[in-house]
Coordinates of C-alpha atoms in Angstrom, one line a residue:
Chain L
X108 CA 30.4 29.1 49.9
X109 CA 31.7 31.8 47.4
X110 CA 33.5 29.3 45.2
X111 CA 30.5 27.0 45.3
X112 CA 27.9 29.9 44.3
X113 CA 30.2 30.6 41.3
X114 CA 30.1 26.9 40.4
X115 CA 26.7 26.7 41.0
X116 CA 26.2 30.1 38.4
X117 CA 28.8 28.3 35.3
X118 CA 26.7 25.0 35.8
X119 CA 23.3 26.8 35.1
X120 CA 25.1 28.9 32.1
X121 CA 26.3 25.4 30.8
X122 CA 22.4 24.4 31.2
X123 CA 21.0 27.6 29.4
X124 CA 23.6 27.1 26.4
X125 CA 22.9 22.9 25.9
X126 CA 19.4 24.4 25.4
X127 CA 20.5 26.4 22.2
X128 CA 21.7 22.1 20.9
X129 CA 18.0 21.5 21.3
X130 CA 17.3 24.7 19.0
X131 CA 19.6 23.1 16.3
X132 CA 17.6 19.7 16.2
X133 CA 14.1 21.7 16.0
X134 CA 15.6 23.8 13.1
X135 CA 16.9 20.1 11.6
X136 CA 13.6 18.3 12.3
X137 CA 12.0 21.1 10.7
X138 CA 14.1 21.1 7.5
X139 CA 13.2 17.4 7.4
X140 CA 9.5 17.9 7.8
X141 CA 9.7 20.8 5.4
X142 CA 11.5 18.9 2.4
X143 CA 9.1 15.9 3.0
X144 CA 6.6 18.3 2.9
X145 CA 7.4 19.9 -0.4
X146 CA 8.6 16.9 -2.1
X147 CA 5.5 15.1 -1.5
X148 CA 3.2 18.2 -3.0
X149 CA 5.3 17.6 -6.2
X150 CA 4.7 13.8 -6.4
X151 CA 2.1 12.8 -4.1
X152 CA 2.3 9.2 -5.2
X153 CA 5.7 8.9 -4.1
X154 CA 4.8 10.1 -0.8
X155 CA 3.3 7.2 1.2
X156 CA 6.4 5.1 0.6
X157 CA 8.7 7.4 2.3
X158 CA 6.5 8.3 5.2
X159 CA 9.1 5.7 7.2
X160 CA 12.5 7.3 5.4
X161 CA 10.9 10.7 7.0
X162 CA 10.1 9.2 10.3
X163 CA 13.8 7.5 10.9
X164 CA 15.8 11.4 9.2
X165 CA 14.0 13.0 12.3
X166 CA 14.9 10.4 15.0
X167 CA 18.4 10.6 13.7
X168 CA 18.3 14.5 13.8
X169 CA 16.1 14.3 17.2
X170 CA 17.9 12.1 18.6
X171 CA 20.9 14.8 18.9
X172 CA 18.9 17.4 20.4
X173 CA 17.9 14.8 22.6
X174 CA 21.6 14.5 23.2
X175 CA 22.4 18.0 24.5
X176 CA 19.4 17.8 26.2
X177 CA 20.8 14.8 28.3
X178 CA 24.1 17.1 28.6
X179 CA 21.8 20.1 30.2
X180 CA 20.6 17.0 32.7
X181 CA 23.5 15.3 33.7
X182 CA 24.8 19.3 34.6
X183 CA 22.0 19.8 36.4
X184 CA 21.5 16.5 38.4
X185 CA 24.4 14.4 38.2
X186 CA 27.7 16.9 38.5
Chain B
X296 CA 18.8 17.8 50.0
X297 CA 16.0 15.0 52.0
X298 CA 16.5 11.4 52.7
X299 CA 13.0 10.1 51.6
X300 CA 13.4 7.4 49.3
X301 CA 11.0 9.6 47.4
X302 CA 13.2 12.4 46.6
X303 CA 15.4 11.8 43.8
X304 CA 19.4 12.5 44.6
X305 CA 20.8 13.9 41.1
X306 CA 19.5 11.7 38.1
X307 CA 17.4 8.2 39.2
X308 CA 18.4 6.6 35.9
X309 CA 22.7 6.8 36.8
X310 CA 21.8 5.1 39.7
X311 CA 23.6 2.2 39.0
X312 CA 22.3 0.2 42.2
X313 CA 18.8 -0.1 40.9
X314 CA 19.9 -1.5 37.6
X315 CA 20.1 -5.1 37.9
X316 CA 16.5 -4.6 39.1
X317 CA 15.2 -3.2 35.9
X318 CA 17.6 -5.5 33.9
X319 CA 15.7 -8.1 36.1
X320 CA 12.3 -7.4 35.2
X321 CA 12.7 -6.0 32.0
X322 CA 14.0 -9.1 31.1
X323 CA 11.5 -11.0 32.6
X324 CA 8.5 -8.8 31.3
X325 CA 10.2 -9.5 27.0
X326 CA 10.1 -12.8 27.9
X327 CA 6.3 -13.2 29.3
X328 CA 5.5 -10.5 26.2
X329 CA 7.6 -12.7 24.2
X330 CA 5.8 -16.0 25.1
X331 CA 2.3 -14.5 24.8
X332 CA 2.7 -12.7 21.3
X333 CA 4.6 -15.8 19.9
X334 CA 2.5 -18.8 21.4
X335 CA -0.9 -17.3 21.6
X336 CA -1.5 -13.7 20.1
X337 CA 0.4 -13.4 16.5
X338 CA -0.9 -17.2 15.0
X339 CA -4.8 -16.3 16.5
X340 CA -4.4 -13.0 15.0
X341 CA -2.3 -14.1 11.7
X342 CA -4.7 -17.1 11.6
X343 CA -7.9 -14.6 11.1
X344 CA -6.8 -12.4 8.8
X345 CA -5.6 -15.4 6.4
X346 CA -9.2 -17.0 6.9
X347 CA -10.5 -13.3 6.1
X348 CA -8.4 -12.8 3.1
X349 CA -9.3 -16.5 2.4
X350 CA -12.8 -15.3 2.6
X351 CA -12.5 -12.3 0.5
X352 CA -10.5 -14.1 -2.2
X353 CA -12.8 -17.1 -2.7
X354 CA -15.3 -14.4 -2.5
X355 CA -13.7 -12.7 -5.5
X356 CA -13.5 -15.8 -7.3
X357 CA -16.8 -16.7 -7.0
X358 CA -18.1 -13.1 -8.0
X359 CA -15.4 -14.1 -10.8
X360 CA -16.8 -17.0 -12.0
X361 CA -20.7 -15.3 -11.7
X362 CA -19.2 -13.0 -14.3
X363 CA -18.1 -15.2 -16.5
X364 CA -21.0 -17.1 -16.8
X365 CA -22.8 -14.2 -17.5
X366 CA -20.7 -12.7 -20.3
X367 CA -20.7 -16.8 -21.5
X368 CA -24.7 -16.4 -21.3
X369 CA -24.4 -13.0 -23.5
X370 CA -22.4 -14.2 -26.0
X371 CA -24.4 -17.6 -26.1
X372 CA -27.9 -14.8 -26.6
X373 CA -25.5 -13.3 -28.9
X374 CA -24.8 -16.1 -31.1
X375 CA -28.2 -17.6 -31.0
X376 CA -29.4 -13.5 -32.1
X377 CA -27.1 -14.1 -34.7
X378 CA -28.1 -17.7 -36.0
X379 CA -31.3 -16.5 -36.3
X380 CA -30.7 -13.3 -37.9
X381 CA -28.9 -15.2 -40.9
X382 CA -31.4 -18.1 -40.9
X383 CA -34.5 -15.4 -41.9
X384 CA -31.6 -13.8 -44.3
X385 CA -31.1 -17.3 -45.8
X386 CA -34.9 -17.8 -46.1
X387 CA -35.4 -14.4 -47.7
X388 CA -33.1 -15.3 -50.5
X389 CA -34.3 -18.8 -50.9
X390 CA -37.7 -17.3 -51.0
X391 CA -36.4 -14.3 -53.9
X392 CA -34.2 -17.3 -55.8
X393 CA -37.6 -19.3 -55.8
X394 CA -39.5 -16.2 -57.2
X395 CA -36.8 -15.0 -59.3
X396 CA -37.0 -18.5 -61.0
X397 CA -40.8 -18.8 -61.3
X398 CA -40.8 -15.1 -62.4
X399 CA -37.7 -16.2 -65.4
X400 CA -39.7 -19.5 -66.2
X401 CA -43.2 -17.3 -66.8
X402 CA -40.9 -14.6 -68.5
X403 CA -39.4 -17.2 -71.0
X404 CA -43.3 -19.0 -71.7
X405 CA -44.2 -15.2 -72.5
X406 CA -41.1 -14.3 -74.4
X407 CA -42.2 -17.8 -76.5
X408 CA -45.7 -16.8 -77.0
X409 CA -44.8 -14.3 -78.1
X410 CA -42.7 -15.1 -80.6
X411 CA -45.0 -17.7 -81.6
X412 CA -47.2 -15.5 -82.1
X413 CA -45.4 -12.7 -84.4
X414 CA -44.3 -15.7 -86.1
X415 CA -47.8 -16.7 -86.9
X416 CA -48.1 -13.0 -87.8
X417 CA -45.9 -12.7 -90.1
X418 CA -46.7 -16.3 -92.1
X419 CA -50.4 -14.6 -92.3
X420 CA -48.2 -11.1 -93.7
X421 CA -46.7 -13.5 -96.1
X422 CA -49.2 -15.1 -97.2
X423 CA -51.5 -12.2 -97.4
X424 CA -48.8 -10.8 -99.6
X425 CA -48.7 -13.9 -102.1
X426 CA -51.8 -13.6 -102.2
X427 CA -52.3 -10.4 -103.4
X428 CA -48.9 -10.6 -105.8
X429 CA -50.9 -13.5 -107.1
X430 CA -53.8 -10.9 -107.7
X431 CA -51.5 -8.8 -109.2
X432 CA -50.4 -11.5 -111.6
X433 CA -53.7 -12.4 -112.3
X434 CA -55.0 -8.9 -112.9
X435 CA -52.1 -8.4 -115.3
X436 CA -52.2 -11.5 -117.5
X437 CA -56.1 -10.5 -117.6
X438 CA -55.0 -7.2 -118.4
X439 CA -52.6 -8.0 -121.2
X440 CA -54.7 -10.6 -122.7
X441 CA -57.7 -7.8 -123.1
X442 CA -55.1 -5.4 -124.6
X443 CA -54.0 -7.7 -127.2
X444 CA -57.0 -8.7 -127.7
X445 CA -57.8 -5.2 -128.5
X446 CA -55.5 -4.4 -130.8
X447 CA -55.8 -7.7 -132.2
X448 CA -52.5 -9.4 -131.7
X449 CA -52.8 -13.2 -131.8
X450 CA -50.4 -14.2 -128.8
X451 CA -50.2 -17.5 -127.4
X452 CA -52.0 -17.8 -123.7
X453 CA -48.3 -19.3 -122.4
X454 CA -46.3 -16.6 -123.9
X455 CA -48.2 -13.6 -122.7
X456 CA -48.4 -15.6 -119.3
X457 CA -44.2 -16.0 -119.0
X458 CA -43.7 -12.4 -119.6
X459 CA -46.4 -11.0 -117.3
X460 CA -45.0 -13.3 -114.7
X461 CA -41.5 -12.2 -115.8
X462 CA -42.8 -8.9 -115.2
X463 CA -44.4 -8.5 -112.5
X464 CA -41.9 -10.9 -110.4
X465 CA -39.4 -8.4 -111.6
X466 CA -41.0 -5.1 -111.2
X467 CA -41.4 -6.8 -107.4
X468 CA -38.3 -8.0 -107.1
Chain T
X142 CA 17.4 20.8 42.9
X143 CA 20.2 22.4 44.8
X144 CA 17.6 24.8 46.4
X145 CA 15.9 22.5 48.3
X146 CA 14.8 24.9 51.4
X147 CA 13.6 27.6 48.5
X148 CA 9.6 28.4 47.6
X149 CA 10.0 26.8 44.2
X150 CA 10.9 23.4 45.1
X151 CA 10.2 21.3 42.1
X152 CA 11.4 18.2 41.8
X153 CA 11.1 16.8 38.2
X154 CA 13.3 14.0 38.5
X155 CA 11.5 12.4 41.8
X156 CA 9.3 10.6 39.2
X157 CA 11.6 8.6 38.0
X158 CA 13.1 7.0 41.5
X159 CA 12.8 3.5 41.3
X160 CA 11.6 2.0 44.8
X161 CA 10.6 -0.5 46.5
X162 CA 6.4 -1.8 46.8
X163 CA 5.9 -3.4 50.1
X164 CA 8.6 -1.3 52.6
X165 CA 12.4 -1.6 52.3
X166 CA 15.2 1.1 51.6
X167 CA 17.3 -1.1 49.4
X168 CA 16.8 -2.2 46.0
X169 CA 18.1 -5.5 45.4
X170 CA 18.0 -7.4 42.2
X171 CA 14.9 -8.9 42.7
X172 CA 13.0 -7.0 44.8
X173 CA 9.3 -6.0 43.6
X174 CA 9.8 -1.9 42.8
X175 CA 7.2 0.1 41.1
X176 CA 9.4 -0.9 37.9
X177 CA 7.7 -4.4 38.4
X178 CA 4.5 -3.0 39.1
X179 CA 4.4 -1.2 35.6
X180 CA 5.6 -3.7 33.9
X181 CA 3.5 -6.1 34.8
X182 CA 0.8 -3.6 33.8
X183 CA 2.2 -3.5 30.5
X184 CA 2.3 -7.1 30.2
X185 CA -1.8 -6.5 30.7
X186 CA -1.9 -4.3 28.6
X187 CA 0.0 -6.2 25.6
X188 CA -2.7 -9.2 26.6
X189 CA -5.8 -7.1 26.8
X190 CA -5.3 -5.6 24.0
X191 CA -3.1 -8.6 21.5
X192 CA -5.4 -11.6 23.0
X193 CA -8.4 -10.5 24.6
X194 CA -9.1 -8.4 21.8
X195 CA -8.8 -11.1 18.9
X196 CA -10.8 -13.1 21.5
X197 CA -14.0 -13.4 19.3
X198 CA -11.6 -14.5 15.9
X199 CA -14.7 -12.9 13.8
X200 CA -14.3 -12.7 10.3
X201 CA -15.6 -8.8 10.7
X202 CA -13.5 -7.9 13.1
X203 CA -14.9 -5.8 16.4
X204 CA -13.7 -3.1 17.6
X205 CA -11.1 -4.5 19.6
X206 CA -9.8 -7.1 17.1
X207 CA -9.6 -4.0 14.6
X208 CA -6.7 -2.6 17.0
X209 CA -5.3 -6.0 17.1
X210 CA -5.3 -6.5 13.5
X211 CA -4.3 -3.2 12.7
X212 CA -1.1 -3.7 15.3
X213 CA 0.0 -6.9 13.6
X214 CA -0.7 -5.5 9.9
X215 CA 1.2 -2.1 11.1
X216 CA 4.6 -4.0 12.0
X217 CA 4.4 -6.8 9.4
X218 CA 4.2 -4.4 6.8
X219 CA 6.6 -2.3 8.8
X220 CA 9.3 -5.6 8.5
X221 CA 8.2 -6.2 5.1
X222 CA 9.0 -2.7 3.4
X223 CA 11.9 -1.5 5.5
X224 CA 13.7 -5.3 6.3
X225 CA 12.2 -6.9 3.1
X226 CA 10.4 -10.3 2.7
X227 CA 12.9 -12.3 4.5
X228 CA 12.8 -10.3 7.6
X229 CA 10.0 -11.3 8.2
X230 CA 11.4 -14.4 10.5
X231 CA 12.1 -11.9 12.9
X232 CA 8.2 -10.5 13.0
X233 CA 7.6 -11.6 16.8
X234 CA 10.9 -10.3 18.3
X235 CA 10.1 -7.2 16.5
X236 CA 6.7 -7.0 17.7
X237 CA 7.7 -7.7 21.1
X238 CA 10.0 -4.7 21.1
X239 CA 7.3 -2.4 20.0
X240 CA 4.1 -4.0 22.1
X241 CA 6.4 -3.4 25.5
X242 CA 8.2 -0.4 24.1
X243 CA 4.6 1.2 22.8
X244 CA 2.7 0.6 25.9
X245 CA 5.4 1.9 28.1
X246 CA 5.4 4.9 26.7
X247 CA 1.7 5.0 27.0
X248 CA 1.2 4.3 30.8
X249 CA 4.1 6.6 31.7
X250 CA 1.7 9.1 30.5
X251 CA -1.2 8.3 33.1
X252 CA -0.4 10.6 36.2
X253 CA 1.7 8.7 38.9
X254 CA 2.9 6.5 36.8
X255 CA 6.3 5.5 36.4
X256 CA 7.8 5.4 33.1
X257 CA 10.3 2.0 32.1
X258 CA 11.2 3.4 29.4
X259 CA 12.4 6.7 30.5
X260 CA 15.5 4.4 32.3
X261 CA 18.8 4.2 30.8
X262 CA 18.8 0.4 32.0
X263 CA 15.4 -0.2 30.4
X264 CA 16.3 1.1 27.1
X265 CA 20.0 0.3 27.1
X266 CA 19.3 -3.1 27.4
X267 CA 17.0 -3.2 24.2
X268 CA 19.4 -1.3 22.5
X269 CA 22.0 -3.8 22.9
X270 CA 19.8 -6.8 22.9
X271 CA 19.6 -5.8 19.2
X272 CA 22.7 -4.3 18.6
X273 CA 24.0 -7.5 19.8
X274 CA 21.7 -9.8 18.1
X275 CA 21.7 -8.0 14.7
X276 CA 25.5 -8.3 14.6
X277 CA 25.9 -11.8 15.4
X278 CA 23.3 -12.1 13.0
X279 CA 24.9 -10.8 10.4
X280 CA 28.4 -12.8 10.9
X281 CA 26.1 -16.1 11.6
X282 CA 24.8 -15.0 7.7
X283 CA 27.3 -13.4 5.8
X284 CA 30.3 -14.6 7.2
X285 CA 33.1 -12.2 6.6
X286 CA 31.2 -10.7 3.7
X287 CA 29.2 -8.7 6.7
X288 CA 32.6 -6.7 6.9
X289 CA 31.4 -5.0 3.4
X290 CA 29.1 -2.9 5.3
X291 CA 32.1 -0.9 6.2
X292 CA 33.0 -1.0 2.3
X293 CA 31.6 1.8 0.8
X294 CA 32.2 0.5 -2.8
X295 CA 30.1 3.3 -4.2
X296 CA 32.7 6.2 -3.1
X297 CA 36.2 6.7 -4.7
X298 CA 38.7 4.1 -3.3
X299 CA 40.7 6.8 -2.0
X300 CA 38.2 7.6 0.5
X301 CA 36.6 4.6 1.5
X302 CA 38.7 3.9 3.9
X303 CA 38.5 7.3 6.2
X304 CA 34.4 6.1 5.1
X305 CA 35.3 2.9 6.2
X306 CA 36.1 4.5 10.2
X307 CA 33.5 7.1 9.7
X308 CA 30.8 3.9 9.0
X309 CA 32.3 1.6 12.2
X310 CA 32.3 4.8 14.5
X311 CA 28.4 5.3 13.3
X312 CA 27.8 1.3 13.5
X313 CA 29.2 1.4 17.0
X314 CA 27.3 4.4 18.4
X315 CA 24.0 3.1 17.0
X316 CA 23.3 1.8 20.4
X317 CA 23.8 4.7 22.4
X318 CA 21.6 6.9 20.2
X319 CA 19.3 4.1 20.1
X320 CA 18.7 3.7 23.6
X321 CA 19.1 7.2 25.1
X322 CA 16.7 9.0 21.6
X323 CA 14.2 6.7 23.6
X324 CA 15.0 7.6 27.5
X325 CA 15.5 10.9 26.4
X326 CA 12.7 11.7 24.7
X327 CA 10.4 9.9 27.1
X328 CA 12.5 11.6 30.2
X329 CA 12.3 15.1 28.7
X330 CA 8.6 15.5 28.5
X331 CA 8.2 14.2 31.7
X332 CA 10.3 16.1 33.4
X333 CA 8.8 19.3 31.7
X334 CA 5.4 18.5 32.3
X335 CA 6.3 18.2 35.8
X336 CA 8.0 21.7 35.6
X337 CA 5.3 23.1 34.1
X338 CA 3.0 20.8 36.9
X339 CA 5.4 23.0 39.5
X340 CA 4.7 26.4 38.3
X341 CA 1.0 26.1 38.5
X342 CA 1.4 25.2 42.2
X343 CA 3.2 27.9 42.8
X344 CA 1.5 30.4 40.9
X345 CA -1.7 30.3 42.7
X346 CA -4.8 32.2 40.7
X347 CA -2.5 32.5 37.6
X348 CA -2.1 28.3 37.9
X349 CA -4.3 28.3 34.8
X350 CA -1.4 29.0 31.9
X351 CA 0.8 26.5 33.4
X352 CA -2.3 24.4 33.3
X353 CA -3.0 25.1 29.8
X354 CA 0.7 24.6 29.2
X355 CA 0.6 21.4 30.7
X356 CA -2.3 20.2 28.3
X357 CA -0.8 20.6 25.3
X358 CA 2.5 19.1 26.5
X359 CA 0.4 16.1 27.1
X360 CA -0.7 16.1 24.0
X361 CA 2.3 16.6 22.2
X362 CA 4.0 14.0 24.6
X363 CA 1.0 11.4 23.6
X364 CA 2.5 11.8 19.9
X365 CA 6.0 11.6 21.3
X366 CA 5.0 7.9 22.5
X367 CA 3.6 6.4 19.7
X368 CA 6.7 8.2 17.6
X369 CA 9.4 6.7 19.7
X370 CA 7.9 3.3 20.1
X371 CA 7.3 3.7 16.1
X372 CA 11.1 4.7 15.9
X373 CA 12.4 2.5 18.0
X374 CA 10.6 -0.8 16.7
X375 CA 11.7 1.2 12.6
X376 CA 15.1 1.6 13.6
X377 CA 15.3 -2.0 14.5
X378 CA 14.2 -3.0 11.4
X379 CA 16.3 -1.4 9.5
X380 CA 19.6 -2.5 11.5
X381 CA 18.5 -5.9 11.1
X382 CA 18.6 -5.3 7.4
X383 CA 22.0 -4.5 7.6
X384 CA 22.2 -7.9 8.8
X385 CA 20.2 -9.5 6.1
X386 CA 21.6 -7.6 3.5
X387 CA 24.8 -5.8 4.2
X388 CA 25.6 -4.8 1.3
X389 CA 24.8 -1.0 0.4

C-alpha cells in the first residue's frame, strides 16, 4: 500500500511537470501569432497570403504541446 | 474501479479491442462521404458556380460591349461636331475669298477711274497751260511789234515773230 | 481515476468509451457502437449541408447554397494556393477529409456526443491513409527523383547528409503528429470541459464559475474544431505537394 501511494504521488508529479510542455507550446504559438502579427502591420498586402503559412507554424508548434499533453494522459490513465 | 461498460478503464482510445470497429466504420463512413461529394455534391455545386461565373462574365461582356458602343456613338457625335464645325469654317472663307475678290475687282475699277480721271486732269492742266503760253506769245509779239513800231524800227513781221517765240520758249524753258 | 470511492469522482475519459447500441459487452468488428451512430450523423450532416443545400442550384445562391459554395471555394482555393494548380486532381479526396474531419469535430461538441475524431484509430487511420497515399504517389510520379526530397541541395554538401536523416526522421513522424495534433487536440478540450463539468457538480452554490469556465472552453473548443479540421485537411495539402513537387 506504502509503495503504491508513493507511485501513485511520482505519477501525479510527472502529470504536473508534462503540464509546463504545454506552457512551452503556448509561449511558441504565441511567438508565431505575435510575428504574423507584426509582420502583417508592416505590409498588410502580404498578409492574406500567408494566413495558411501561419495556420500550419502553430499546428507544428501545437501539435507538441499537444504531445506532452498526451504524455500527462497516458501517466494518468494508461500506466 | 466499476465494471459498467460506461466507465472508462485507463484511456478508451489504447483500447486496442475496439479498433477494428472504428477502422470499420470509419472506413465505411469516407467511402459513403466519398461517394456523395464525388458523384453528387462537388459537380452540382462546381456546375453552379461555373454557370454563375458564366453569368457574370457574359454579363461583363455585354456591359462591355454597351460601352463600346457608346464611346463608338461619342466619337461618331464627335466627328460629325467636327465636320460640321469645318464645313461653316470653309464656308466663312469662301464667303471672305468671294468678298475679298468683289471688294479687289470694285478697288481696281476705282483705282482706274481714278486715274482716268487725273489723267483727264492733267491733259485739261496741259492744255490750259498752252493755252495761256500761247497768250503769252501772242501778248509778246503784240508787244514787240507796238515797241518797234514806236520807236520806229522797220522789222519784218517773221523776224520779230522767231525771236519772240525764241524768247519766250526759252525764258519757259 | 484511481479514487474511485472519493467525493470528487470525475471521470473525463468515460466520454470517450466506445460501446455497443442495442445491448452486448463485446465490441466486435462490426458491431453497431455509438462510433457508428456518429458517424452516420456526420454522413447527414456532410449531405444536409453539401447536397441539400445546393438543392435549389440558384444562380443567387440561398442561404444554404452560400455555405455550400463557400465550403467547395474554401478547399479549392485551399488545394490551389498551397498544392498548386495540378493538385487540384485530388480536390474530392481532399474534401472528403475535411467534410468528415470538420463535422466531427463539430458534433463532438453537442453534449453526449461522442467524438470520432478524438480516437487514435479514427485519426491514425487518416493519417496514414495519406501518408501512405502521398508517398506512393510521389514514387508513382517522380520515380527515384522523389528521393531528392531528402536532398537538401540548398545547404552545404557537408551537411546535407546529417539534413538528409534529419528530413526522413521528420518525413516519417509526419504521421504521428498528424494524427495524434488532431485526437489530441480534440481529446484535451473534452476532457477539460468535462473537468471543469465535474467541479461545478461538486461545488454546489459556487457551480457558477465552473459554469462560466465551461462556457468559454466551449467557445474556445468551437474554434479548436474548425482549426484542426482546417489543419488537418492544410497539412494534407501540403504533403501531397511534396508528392507533386518534391523538389525544395
Amino acid at each position: 500500500m506504502e509503495t503504491l501511494a508513493l507511485a501513485d504521488m511520482g505519477r501525479y508529479i510527472g502529470v504536473g511537470l508534462t503540464a509546463i510542455g504545454m506552457g512551452g507550446a503556448a509561449i511558441g504559438v504565441g511567438n508565431i501569432a505575435g510575428n504574423f502579427l507584426s509582420g502583417a502591420l508592416r505590409n498588410p498586402a502580404a498578409a492574406p497570403g500567408q494566413t495558411a503559412m501561419l495556420f500550419i507554424g502553430i499546428a507544428f508548434a501545437e501539435a507538441l504541446g499537444i504531445f506532452s499533453f498526451l504524455v500527462a494522459l497516458l501517466l494518468m490513465f494508461a500506466v | 474501479m466499476a465494471t459498467n461498460t460506461n466507465d472508462a478503464v485507463g484511456m478508451p482510445q489504447l483500447d486496442f479491442s475496439t479498433f477494428p470497429n472504428q477502422i470499420f466504420w470509419l472506413v465505411v463512413t469516407l467511402v459513403v462521404i466519398y461517394l456523395i461529394l464525388s458523384r453528387v455534391a462537388l459537380p452540382r455545386i462546381g456546375s453552379i458556380l461555373a454557370e454563375r461565373s458564366g453569368t457574370i462574365t457574359a454579363d461583363i461582356d455585354a456591359a462591355e460591349t454597351y460601352k463600346r458602343q457608346a464611346s463608338e456613338a461619342e466619337a461618331a457625335y464627335n466627328k460629325a461636331l467636327e465636320d460640321a464645325r469645318a464645313q461653316a469654317h470653309k464656308i466663312v472663307e469662301e464667303m471672305r475669298a468671294d468678298i475679298q475678290a468683289d471688294l479687289d475687282v470694285a478697288i481696281q475699277k476705282a483705282d482706274a477711274e481714278i486715274a482716268a480721271r487725273t489723267a483727264e486732269s492733267e491733259r485739261r492742266i496741259a492744255e490750259i497751260r498752252d493755252s495761256a503760253n500761247e497768250a503769252v506769245e501772242e501778248v509778246a509779239r503784240d508787244t514787240a511789234r507796238e515797241i518797234l513800231a514806236l520807236f520806229g524800227v522797220k522789222a519784218e513781221d517773221k523776224a520779230i515773230d522767231d525771236s519772240v517765240s525764241t524768247r519766250v520758249k526759252g525764258g519757259a524753258a | 481515476m484511481a479514487d474511485a470511492n472519493g467525493s470528487l469522482a470525475i471521470r473525463p475519459m468515460d466520454q470517450f468509451v466506445v460501446r455497443p447500441l442495442f445491448g452486448g459487452e463485446t465490441v466486435g468488428m462490426f458491431t453497431i457502437t455509438n462510433v457508428t451512430l456518429w458517424m452516420a450523423l456526420t454522413v447527414l450532416a456532410v449531405t444536409a449541408v453539401m447536397v441539400l443545400g445546393a438543392r435549389g442550384r440558384a444562380l443567387v445562391p440561398t442561404r444554404g447554397q452560400s455555405v455550400a459554395e463557400l465550403a467547395y471555394g474554401f478547399i479549392y482555393k485551399m488545394i490551389e494556393d498551397v498544392t498548386g494548380r495540378d493538385g487540384l486532381r485530388f480536390f474530392p479526396y481532399i474534401m472528403t477529409i475535411f467534410m468528415f474531419v470538420f463535422f466531427a469535430n463539430i458534433l463532438g461538441l453537442i453534449p453526449w456526443a461522442f467524438t470520432t475524431t478524438s480516437h487514435f484509430a479514427v485519426t491514425a487511420v487518416l493519417a496514414l491513409s495519406v501518408f501512405i497515399s502521398v508517398t506512393v504517389l510521389g514514387f508513382v510520379l517522380n520515380g527515384a527523383a522523389f528521393l531528392r526530397l531528402f536532398w537538401v541541395d540548398s545547404a552545404p554538401l557537408a551537411l546535407r547528409p546529417i539534413l538528409a536523416v534529419i528530413e526522413i526522421i521528420s518525413y516519417f513522424v509526419r504521421p504521428v503528429s498528424h494524427s495524434i495534433r488532431l485526437a489530441g487536440a480534440m481529446m484535451a478540450g473534452h476532457a477539460v470541459a468535462k473537468v471543469f463539468a465535474g467541479f461545478a457538480a461538486a461545488l454546489g452554490v459556487a457551480f457558477v464559475v465552473p459554469v462560466l469556465a465551461v462556457t468559454a472552453l466551449y467557445a474556445l473548443e468551437l474554434l479548436v474544431a474548425v482549426i484542426q479540421a482546417y489543419v488537418f485537411t492544410i497539412l494534407t495539402c501540403v504533403y501531397l505537394k511534396d508528392a507533386l513537387h518534391p523538389h525544395h
